[in-house]
Amino acid sequence: MQVMYFAWVRERIGLPMEEVETQASTVQDLVAELVAREARYEMAFADTSALRVALDQELADFDAPLDGVREVAFFPPMTGG
Amino acid sequence: MQVMYFAWVRERIGLPMEEVETQASTVQDLVAELVAREARYEMAFADTSALRVALDQELADFDAPLDGVREVAFFPPMTGG
Amino acid sequence: MIRVQAMPFDPGGELNTFTASVAGAGAVMSFTGLVRDVSGGLSEMEIEHYPGMTEKALGAIRADAMGRWDLADAMIIHRFGALAANEVIMMVATASRHRKDAFEAADFLMDYLKSRAPFWKKEVTKDGADWVAAKDSDEDALTRW
Amino acid sequence: MIRVQAMPFDPGGELNTFTASVAGAGAVMSFTGLVRDVSGGLSEMEIEHYPGMTEKALGAIRADAMGRWDLADAMIIHRFGALAANEVIMMVATASRHRKDAFEAADFLMDYLKSRAPFWKKEVTKDGADWVAAKDSDEDALTRW
């Protein structure tokens, strides 16, 4: 599964994307796996209420299932326009 | 006093402006004088609720006084924009 | 800036000039009105106006908008004379630090232009000519402000 | 039309091209957003985006607007990369037979662009760099529609 990070999430984790081998069934489970890895993930995901997630480029919730998902992206609330 | 007509009021009366010698004290009195002149004025002023009046280039009411007014204009509701 | 003219003008060029003049504003709105051939047989649209009063009315409407909203500037350009289908009749532009101000002010300018600026439109087709009637809804729109 | 690009673009030229493409529409609105130097010391504004998702999100927002209002067309152009103060960030344009539809749709597009299109802004000054925080009011604005 490809996991992408944008804006300050990308900066805290220190990379824009990575391949992640995971059996996580929901976004929240994936976040828990990442947080368990290293402090920089823990820092980036400290407050998931301040984060948004997209599954295969569509906005989703943190309790959404990951079945069949190829691309997960984490980022702060968007500031377009 | 200069009296001006615009749009279909101008067309019905057949001229864009004219000098009018009048002692009329209000717009309504002036209209009555004009209507008494000829059928084309009567036709133009048949329904003053469908008309607007400006005194010295400011919108006004038909019962407004004419003291000191140099320019009176009659026209249908505006359709700008 | 207020302009009343018979000559065509370039909305894109006007938008760029206006935008360049309001450095720091952040939000620029524009509205362009074009001649619609509603009947499908329009030869031309004639726009009559009241020289002198038109400029005063537009100036007053613009000043009113500048007072009501936090605007860097507001612009109105309105043509008169004979126009063909799809020609640009008029343009309004507003600039503000805040999008909401720019939006509302442009909406306000359009509402007031419609019922308070001395312009009259006549549609000329091969079957004759008709003055465009004002809509009650145009007058009612002013109560919003 | 949706465009996401690093290159600057000409809002006036885009407005004219858009207007020419919607013959018969009568009402054309545009909104242009420019980089504001709020702190007075902006070196640049960096706009990050999510290639692929951005185009999808803008396309979905545009389609939503086309479905909700009577529009001849709607256009969104949004830049990414490093921008200087007063550079054009983005532009929205809508065209309709009815002014109200053009106005509301442009307002809607802006609201959705702000909170649903994957762009993130970072302000770089001599003192450092800060990500622009989303406002609760931006999210709240979506409940209007």
Short mmCIF file of C-alpha atoms in Angstrom, two decimals:
data_model
loop_
_atom_site.label_atom_id
_atom_site.label_comp_id
_atom_site.label_asym_id
_atom_site.label_seq_id
_atom_site.Cartn_x
_atom_site.Cartn_y
_atom_site.Cartn_z
CA MET A 1 0.00 0.00 0.00
CA GLN A 2 1.31 3.43 -0.87
CA VAL A 3 1.10 5.90 2.01
CA MET A 4 1.47 9.62 1.26
CA TYR A 5 2.01 12.62 3.51
CA PHE A 6 1.41 16.27 2.72
CA ALA A 7 2.19 19.67 4.23
CA TRP A 8 3.32 19.56 7.87
CA VAL A 9 2.55 15.82 8.13
CA ARG A 10 5.10 15.27 5.37
CA GLU A 11 7.57 17.55 7.14
CA ARG A 12 7.19 15.84 10.51
CA ILE A 13 7.50 12.34 9.07
CA GLY A 14 10.28 13.50 6.79
CA LEU A 15 9.15 11.90 3.55
CA PRO A 16 6.39 12.41 0.99
CA MET A 17 5.43 8.77 0.48
CA GLU A 18 6.43 5.23 1.29
CA GLU A 19 5.36 1.69 0.59
CA VAL A 20 3.86 0.13 3.72
CA GLU A 21 3.32 -3.61 4.21
CA THR A 22 0.29 -3.85 6.47
CA GLN A 23 -2.62 -6.04 7.44
CA ALA A 24 -4.41 -3.06 9.06
CA SER A 25 -8.14 -3.28 8.43
CA THR A 26 -8.98 0.38 9.00
CA VAL A 27 -7.23 3.73 8.70
CA GLN A 28 -7.10 3.96 12.49
CA ASP A 29 -5.32 0.59 12.66
CA LEU A 30 -2.80 1.76 10.06
CA VAL A 31 -2.18 4.93 12.07
CA ALA A 32 -1.59 2.80 15.19
CA GLU A 33 0.98 0.68 13.31
CA LEU A 34 2.80 3.76 12.04
CA VAL A 35 2.78 5.47 15.44
CA ALA A 36 4.33 2.34 16.99
CA ARG A 37 7.28 2.61 14.58
CA GLU A 38 9.08 5.83 15.50
CA ALA A 39 8.73 9.12 17.36
CA ARG A 40 8.34 11.12 14.14
CA TYR A 41 5.17 9.20 13.28
CA GLU A 42 3.93 9.58 16.83
CA MET A 43 4.48 13.33 16.51
CA ALA A 44 2.74 13.57 13.17
CA PHE A 45 -0.28 11.56 14.32
CA ALA A 46 -0.46 12.97 17.87
CA ASP A 47 -3.86 14.53 17.20
CA THR A 48 -5.74 12.82 14.39
CA SER A 49 -8.65 15.22 14.84
CA ALA A 50 -6.31 17.79 13.22
CA LEU A 51 -5.73 15.46 10.26
CA ARG A 52 -7.59 14.37 7.18
CA VAL A 53 -7.25 11.12 5.28
CA ALA A 54 -7.90 10.23 1.66
CA LEU A 55 -8.28 6.67 0.36
CA ASP A 56 -7.46 6.29 -3.32
CA GLN A 57 -7.76 10.08 -3.60
CA GLU A 58 -11.18 10.40 -2.00
CA LEU A 59 -11.67 11.95 1.45
CA ALA A 60 -12.56 9.31 4.04
CA ASP A 61 -12.95 8.84 7.78
CA PHE A 62 -10.39 7.34 10.15
CA ASP A 63 -12.63 4.35 10.80
CA ALA A 64 -12.96 3.57 7.07
CA PRO A 65 -11.90 0.03 6.01
CA LEU A 66 -8.76 -0.39 3.92
CA ASP A 67 -9.95 -3.37 1.81
CA GLY A 68 -8.73 -2.94 -1.74
CA VAL A 69 -7.24 0.48 -1.06
CA ARG A 70 -3.97 1.13 -2.87
CA GLU A 71 -3.21 4.69 -1.85
CA VAL A 72 -3.66 6.28 1.58
CA ALA A 73 -2.85 9.95 2.14
CA PHE A 74 -2.63 11.89 5.40
CA PHE A 75 -2.66 15.66 5.53
CA PRO A 76 -3.87 18.67 7.55
CA PRO A 77 -7.18 20.39 6.70
CA MET A 78 -6.91 21.85 3.22
CA THR A 79 -6.35 25.52 2.55
CA GLY A 80 -7.07 26.00 -1.11
CA GLY A 81 -8.62 28.93 -2.87
CA MET B 1 -37.69 74.63 -16.77
CA GLN B 2 -36.14 71.89 -18.91
CA VAL B 3 -38.31 68.78 -19.19
CA MET B 4 -36.73 65.56 -20.50
CA TYR B 5 -38.23 62.29 -21.64
CA PHE B 6 -36.53 58.94 -22.00
CA ALA B 7 -37.27 55.54 -23.54
CA TRP B 8 -40.94 54.96 -24.44
CA VAL B 9 -41.99 58.21 -22.76
CA ARG B 10 -39.73 60.03 -25.23
CA GLU B 11 -41.16 58.02 -28.10
CA ARG B 12 -44.79 58.66 -27.15
CA ILE B 13 -44.26 62.38 -26.65
CA GLY B 14 -42.09 62.53 -29.73
CA LEU B 15 -39.22 64.59 -28.40
CA PRO B 16 -36.34 64.13 -25.96
CA MET B 17 -36.61 67.47 -24.18
CA GLU B 18 -38.34 70.82 -24.21
CA GLU B 19 -38.40 74.08 -22.32
CA VAL B 20 -41.64 74.39 -20.35
CA GLU B 21 -42.94 77.63 -18.86
CA THR B 22 -44.88 76.60 -15.80
CA GLN B 23 -46.01 77.73 -12.37
CA ALA B 24 -46.71 74.12 -11.31
CA SER B 25 -45.77 73.65 -7.69
CA THR B 26 -45.31 69.86 -7.74
CA VAL B 27 -44.39 67.19 -10.28
CA GLN B 28 -48.01 66.01 -10.27
CA ASP B 29 -49.18 69.54 -11.16
CA LEU B 30 -46.67 69.70 -14.01
CA VAL B 31 -47.91 66.35 -15.31
CA ALA B 32 -51.50 67.68 -15.21
CA GLU B 33 -50.46 70.71 -17.27
CA LEU B 34 -48.69 68.58 -19.83
CA VAL B 35 -51.56 66.09 -20.08
CA ALA B 36 -53.96 68.99 -20.74
CA ARG B 37 -51.91 70.02 -23.78
CA GLU B 38 -52.21 67.18 -26.28
CA ALA B 39 -53.18 63.53 -26.66
CA ARG B 40 -49.55 62.40 -26.94
CA TYR B 41 -48.84 63.70 -23.42
CA GLU B 42 -52.03 62.13 -22.14
CA MET B 43 -50.90 58.84 -23.63
CA ALA B 44 -47.42 59.09 -22.16
CA PHE B 45 -48.69 59.96 -18.68
CA ALA B 46 -51.76 57.68 -18.69
CA ASP B 47 -50.35 55.62 -15.81
CA THR B 48 -47.86 57.53 -13.71
CA SER B 49 -47.38 54.50 -11.45
CA ALA B 50 -45.49 53.04 -14.44
CA LEU B 51 -43.25 56.11 -14.55
CA ARG B 52 -40.32 57.49 -12.62
CA VAL B 53 -39.29 61.12 -12.24
CA ALA B 54 -35.94 62.74 -11.55
CA LEU B 55 -35.51 66.34 -10.36
CA ASP B 56 -32.13 67.82 -11.23
CA GLN B 57 -30.91 64.28 -11.90
CA GLU B 58 -32.01 62.80 -8.58
CA LEU B 59 -34.91 60.33 -8.32
CA ALA B 60 -37.96 61.94 -6.72
CA ASP B 61 -41.66 61.34 -6.05
CA PHE B 62 -44.58 62.71 -8.04
CA ASP B 63 -45.68 64.83 -5.10
CA ALA B 64 -42.26 66.47 -4.77
CA PRO B 65 -42.18 70.30 -4.99
CA LEU B 66 -40.60 71.97 -8.01
CA ASP B 67 -39.17 75.03 -6.24
CA GLY B 68 -35.79 75.84 -7.69
CA VAL B 69 -35.75 72.76 -9.92
CA ARG B 70 -34.20 73.38 -13.34
CA GLU B 71 -34.41 69.93 -14.89
CA VAL B 72 -37.28 67.44 -14.68
CA ALA B 73 -37.01 64.04 -16.36
CA PHE B 74 -39.71 61.43 -16.91
CA PHE B 75 -38.95 57.84 -17.80
CA PRO B 76 -40.05 54.24 -17.27
CA PRO B 77 -38.46 52.09 -14.53
CA MET B 78 -34.79 51.67 -15.31
CA THR B 79 -33.32 48.51 -16.80
CA GLY B 80 -29.58 48.85 -16.40
CA GLY B 81 -27.02 46.17 -15.70
CA MET C 1 -13.75 54.09 -11.24
CA ILE C 2 -16.94 54.79 -13.16
CA ARG C 3 -17.16 54.82 -16.94
CA VAL C 4 -20.17 55.31 -19.22
CA GLN C 5 -19.32 54.91 -22.87
CA ALA C 6 -20.60 54.00 -26.32
CA MET C 7 -17.36 52.27 -27.25
CA PRO C 8 -16.79 48.57 -26.70
CA PHE C 9 -14.27 47.69 -24.01
CA ASP C 10 -12.14 44.68 -23.17
CA PRO C 11 -13.32 43.00 -19.92
CA GLY C 12 -10.14 40.95 -19.57
CA GLY C 13 -7.95 44.01 -19.97
CA GLU C 14 -10.12 45.94 -17.50
CA LEU C 15 -9.92 43.07 -14.99
CA ASN C 16 -6.14 43.01 -15.20
CA THR C 17 -5.81 46.79 -14.90
CA PHE C 18 -8.18 46.82 -11.93
CA THR C 19 -6.38 43.90 -10.25
CA ALA C 20 -2.98 45.56 -10.71
CA SER C 21 -4.34 48.73 -9.08
CA VAL C 22 -5.45 47.01 -5.86
CA ALA C 23 -2.22 45.38 -4.71
CA GLY C 24 -2.78 43.75 -1.32
CA ALA C 25 -6.48 43.15 -1.80
CA GLY C 26 -6.34 39.37 -2.20
CA ALA C 27 -9.87 38.92 -3.56
CA VAL C 28 -11.11 40.35 -6.84
CA MET C 29 -14.64 39.71 -8.15
CA SER C 30 -15.92 40.64 -11.56
CA PHE C 31 -19.31 40.48 -13.18
CA THR C 32 -19.75 40.91 -16.91
CA GLY C 33 -23.18 41.31 -18.49
CA LEU C 34 -23.64 40.42 -22.15
CA VAL C 35 -26.44 41.00 -24.63
CA ARG C 36 -28.65 37.91 -24.72
CA ASP C 37 -30.59 37.06 -27.84
CA VAL C 38 -33.60 35.72 -25.95
CA SER C 39 -36.02 35.71 -28.91
CA GLY C 40 -33.48 34.23 -31.29
CA GLY C 41 -33.97 37.09 -33.76
CA LEU C 42 -32.23 40.03 -32.14
CA SER C 43 -30.87 42.59 -34.62
CA GLU C 44 -29.53 44.80 -31.89
CA MET C 45 -30.04 46.03 -28.38
CA GLU C 46 -30.25 49.77 -28.01
CA ILE C 47 -29.28 51.15 -24.65
CA GLU C 48 -30.50 54.65 -23.90
CA HIS C 49 -29.24 56.56 -20.90
CA TYR C 50 -29.53 59.94 -19.19
CA PRO C 51 -26.18 61.68 -19.64
CA GLY C 52 -25.16 63.45 -16.45
CA MET C 53 -27.57 61.61 -14.20
CA THR C 54 -26.04 58.26 -15.19
CA GLU C 55 -22.58 59.26 -13.99
CA LYS C 56 -24.03 60.69 -10.77
CA ALA C 57 -26.11 57.57 -10.08
CA LEU C 58 -23.20 55.21 -10.73
CA GLY C 59 -20.94 57.34 -8.57
CA ALA C 60 -23.47 57.28 -5.74
CA ILE C 61 -23.98 53.50 -5.99
CA ARG C 62 -20.21 52.93 -5.99
CA ALA C 63 -19.72 55.25 -3.00
CA ASP C 64 -22.51 53.44 -1.15
CA ALA C 65 -20.77 50.08 -1.75
CA MET C 66 -17.40 51.48 -0.64
CA GLY C 67 -19.03 52.63 2.59
CA ARG C 68 -20.85 49.40 3.34
CA TRP C 69 -18.03 46.93 2.70
CA ASP C 70 -14.31 46.76 3.32
CA LEU C 71 -13.26 47.36 -0.28
CA ALA C 72 -9.93 48.34 -1.76
CA ASP C 73 -11.81 49.58 -4.83
CA ALA C 74 -14.93 49.13 -6.93
CA MET C 75 -15.34 49.70 -10.65
CA ILE C 76 -18.38 50.10 -12.91
CA ILE C 77 -18.25 50.32 -16.70
CA HIS C 78 -21.54 50.56 -18.63
CA ARG C 79 -22.08 50.98 -22.34
CA PHE C 80 -24.88 52.74 -24.18
CA GLY C 81 -25.87 52.84 -27.85
CA ALA C 82 -26.50 49.95 -30.25
CA LEU C 83 -25.08 46.57 -29.23
CA ALA C 84 -25.18 43.20 -30.99
CA ALA C 85 -25.91 39.82 -29.36
CA ASN C 86 -23.10 38.65 -27.06
CA GLU C 87 -21.52 42.08 -26.88
CA VAL C 88 -20.48 43.17 -23.40
CA ILE C 89 -23.00 45.62 -21.90
CA MET C 90 -21.39 46.31 -18.59
CA MET C 91 -18.87 45.17 -16.06
CA VAL C 92 -18.55 45.51 -12.31
CA ALA C 93 -15.44 44.64 -10.33
CA THR C 94 -14.72 44.76 -6.61
CA ALA C 95 -11.56 44.13 -4.63
CA SER C 96 -11.19 43.42 -0.95
CA ARG C 97 -8.99 41.72 1.62
CA HIS C 98 -12.01 39.48 2.25
CA ARG C 99 -13.78 37.39 -0.33
CA LYS C 100 -17.15 37.90 1.38
CA ASP C 101 -16.89 41.67 1.07
CA ALA C 102 -15.91 41.48 -2.59
CA PHE C 103 -18.81 39.07 -3.29
CA GLU C 104 -21.51 40.96 -1.45
CA ALA C 105 -20.43 44.33 -2.82
CA ALA C 106 -20.52 43.04 -6.41
CA ASP C 107 -23.99 41.60 -5.82
CA PHE C 108 -25.14 44.93 -4.33
CA LEU C 109 -23.69 46.94 -7.22
CA MET C 110 -25.55 44.77 -9.72
CA ASP C 111 -28.85 45.08 -7.85
CA TYR C 112 -28.59 48.85 -7.69
CA LEU C 113 -27.35 49.21 -11.25
CA LYS C 114 -30.41 47.33 -12.44
CA SER C 115 -33.01 49.59 -10.81
CA ARG C 116 -31.28 52.85 -9.90
CA ALA C 117 -29.05 53.72 -12.83
CA PRO C 118 -30.87 55.54 -15.68
CA PHE C 119 -30.44 53.05 -18.50
CA TRP C 120 -33.22 51.65 -20.68
CA LYS C 121 -32.86 48.69 -22.99
CA LYS C 122 -34.72 48.23 -26.26
CA GLU C 123 -34.63 44.97 -28.17
CA VAL C 124 -34.80 45.35 -31.93
CA THR C 125 -35.81 42.31 -33.99
CA LYS C 126 -37.00 42.00 -37.58
CA ASP C 127 -40.56 42.09 -36.19
CA GLY C 128 -40.10 45.43 -34.47
CA ALA C 129 -38.69 46.99 -31.33
CA ASP C 130 -39.64 46.51 -27.69
CA TRP C 131 -38.50 48.24 -24.55
CA VAL C 132 -37.34 45.73 -21.96
CA ALA C 133 -39.72 45.94 -19.00
CA ALA C 134 -38.31 46.28 -15.50
CA LYS C 135 -39.08 43.29 -13.30
CA ASP C 136 -40.76 43.69 -9.93
CA SER C 137 -38.14 41.27 -8.65
CA ASP C 138 -35.40 43.77 -9.59
CA GLU C 139 -37.00 46.41 -7.41
CA ASP C 140 -37.65 43.87 -4.64
CA ALA C 141 -33.98 42.85 -4.72
CA LEU C 142 -33.05 46.24 -3.25
CA THR C 143 -34.81 45.40 0.01
CA ARG C 144 -32.06 42.84 0.64
CA TRP C 145 -29.57 45.59 1.42
CA MET D 1 -12.57 23.51 -17.50
CA ILE D 2 -10.20 22.57 -14.69
CA ARG D 3 -6.51 23.44 -14.66
CA VAL D 4 -3.87 22.85 -12.00
CA GLN D 5 -0.52 24.33 -12.88
CA ALA D 6 2.74 25.74 -11.57
CA MET D 7 2.90 28.36 -14.32
CA PRO D 8 1.44 31.83 -13.92
CA PHE D 9 -1.65 32.58 -16.00
CA ASP D 10 -3.38 35.70 -17.25
CA PRO D 11 -6.77 36.18 -15.52
CA GLY D 12 -7.95 38.77 -18.07
CA GLY D 13 -7.09 36.50 -20.98
CA GLU D 14 -8.77 33.56 -19.24
CA LEU D 15 -11.89 35.66 -18.57
CA ASN D 16 -12.12 36.65 -22.22
CA THR D 17 -11.57 33.11 -23.49
CA PHE D 18 -14.18 31.77 -21.06
CA THR D 19 -16.67 34.50 -21.97
CA ALA D 20 -16.21 33.86 -25.70
CA SER D 21 -16.90 30.16 -25.13
CA VAL D 22 -20.28 30.69 -23.44
CA ALA D 23 -22.13 32.68 -26.09
CA GLY D 24 -25.71 33.22 -24.99
CA ALA D 25 -24.98 33.06 -21.28
CA GLY D 26 -25.50 36.74 -20.49
CA ALA D 27 -23.92 36.70 -17.03
CA VAL D 28 -20.27 35.89 -16.33
CA MET D 29 -18.76 36.00 -12.84
CA SER D 30 -15.11 35.68 -12.00
CA PHE D 31 -13.21 35.44 -8.77
CA THR D 32 -9.45 35.88 -8.64
CA GLY D 33 -7.47 35.11 -5.49
CA LEU D 34 -4.10 36.75 -5.01
CA VAL D 35 -1.25 36.17 -2.57
CA ARG D 36 -1.63 38.60 0.34
CA ASP D 37 1.39 39.70 2.29
CA VAL D 38 -0.42 39.78 5.62
CA SER D 39 2.70 39.98 7.83
CA GLY D 40 4.39 42.53 5.61
CA GLY D 41 7.47 40.36 5.27
CA LEU D 42 6.40 37.58 2.91
CA SER D 43 9.24 36.14 0.83
CA GLU D 44 6.97 33.67 -0.91
CA MET D 45 3.92 31.53 -0.55
CA GLU D 46 4.44 27.86 -1.29
CA ILE D 47 1.40 25.96 -2.40
CA GLU D 48 1.61 22.20 -2.08
CA HIS D 49 -1.00 19.94 -3.65
CA TYR D 50 -1.82 16.30 -4.15
CA PRO D 51 -1.37 15.57 -7.85
CA GLY D 52 -4.15 13.37 -9.13
CA MET D 53 -6.49 13.93 -6.22
CA THR D 54 -6.46 17.69 -6.89
CA GLU D 55 -7.78 17.28 -10.41
CA LYS D 56 -10.39 14.77 -9.24
CA ALA D 57 -11.54 17.04 -6.39
CA LEU D 58 -11.77 20.11 -8.62
CA GLY D 59 -13.62 18.12 -11.25
CA ALA D 60 -16.10 16.85 -8.66
CA ILE D 61 -16.66 20.34 -7.20
CA ARG D 62 -17.21 21.76 -10.69
CA ALA D 63 -19.62 18.95 -11.61
CA ASP D 64 -21.51 19.52 -8.38
CA ALA D 65 -21.92 23.23 -9.22
CA MET D 66 -23.01 22.43 -12.78
CA GLY D 67 -25.70 20.15 -11.36
CA ARG D 68 -26.98 22.57 -8.73
CA TRP D 69 -27.22 25.71 -10.86
CA ASP D 70 -28.26 26.58 -14.39
CA LEU D 71 -24.75 27.16 -15.72
CA ALA D 72 -23.45 27.37 -19.26
CA ASP D 73 -20.01 26.55 -17.91
CA ALA D 74 -17.73 26.77 -14.89
CA MET D 75 -13.96 27.09 -14.81
CA ILE D 76 -11.35 26.58 -12.08
CA ILE D 77 -7.65 27.35 -12.46
CA HIS D 78 -5.39 26.84 -9.43
CA ARG D 79 -1.64 27.25 -9.19
CA PHE D 80 0.84 25.40 -7.04
CA GLY D 81 4.52 25.99 -6.27
CA ALA D 82 6.26 29.15 -5.06
CA LEU D 83 4.33 32.41 -5.51
CA ALA D 84 5.27 35.98 -4.64
CA ALA D 85 3.00 38.59 -3.01
CA ASN D 86 0.21 39.79 -5.33
CA GLU D 87 0.63 36.87 -7.72
CA VAL D 88 -2.58 35.23 -8.82
CA ILE D 89 -3.18 31.96 -6.92
CA MET D 90 -6.43 30.86 -8.49
CA MET D 91 -9.40 31.88 -10.53
CA VAL D 92 -12.98 30.69 -10.73
CA ALA D 93 -15.44 31.74 -13.42
CA THR D 94 -19.08 30.85 -13.96
CA ALA D 95 -21.48 31.68 -16.77
CA SER D 96 -25.25 31.51 -16.76
CA ARG D 97 -28.36 32.98 -18.32
CA HIS D 98 -29.16 34.21 -14.82
CA ARG D 99 -26.97 36.43 -12.70
CA LYS D 100 -28.13 34.72 -9.51
CA ASP D 101 -26.99 31.31 -10.71
CA ALA D 102 -23.60 32.66 -11.79
CA PHE D 103 -23.17 34.41 -8.41
CA GLU D 104 -24.21 31.55 -6.18
CA ALA D 105 -22.24 28.97 -8.14
CA ALA D 106 -19.05 31.07 -7.92
CA ASP D 107 -19.58 31.46 -4.17
CA PHE D 108 -20.13 27.70 -3.83
CA LEU D 109 -17.03 26.88 -5.89
CA MET D 110 -14.91 29.11 -3.66
CA ASP D 111 -16.29 27.58 -0.46
CA TYR D 112 -15.60 24.05 -1.67
CA LEU D 113 -12.21 24.90 -3.12
CA LYS D 114 -11.15 26.24 0.26
CA SER D 115 -11.92 23.10 2.27
CA ARG D 116 -12.24 20.23 -0.19
CA ALA D 117 -9.45 20.65 -2.71
CA PRO D 118 -6.10 19.23 -1.54
CA PHE D 119 -3.98 22.37 -1.48
CA TRP D 120 -1.90 23.57 1.46
CA LYS D 121 -0.37 27.01 1.77
CA LYS D 122 2.88 27.83 3.50
CA GLU D 123 3.97 31.38 4.15
CA VAL D 124 7.72 31.92 4.05
CA THR D 125 9.14 35.05 5.68
CA LYS D 126 12.67 35.94 6.73
CA ASP D 127 11.72 34.67 10.21
CA GLY D 128 10.76 31.22 9.01
CA ALA D 129 7.94 29.31 7.40
CA ASP D 130 4.42 28.62 8.62
CA TRP D 131 1.65 26.48 7.23
CA VAL D 132 -1.56 28.48 6.88
CA ALA D 133 -4.12 26.98 9.27
CA ALA D 134 -7.58 26.13 8.00
CA LYS D 135 -10.30 28.21 9.61
CA ASP D 136 -13.28 26.60 11.30
CA SER D 137 -15.36 29.18 9.45
CA ASP D 138 -14.20 27.71 6.12
CA GLU D 139 -15.52 24.29 7.10
CA ASP D 140 -18.70 25.84 8.51
CA ALA D 141 -19.27 27.69 5.23
CA LEU D 142 -20.01 24.35 3.53
CA THR D 143 -23.17 23.91 5.60
CA ARG D 144 -24.66 26.80 3.62
CA TRP D 145 -25.05 24.59 0.55
#
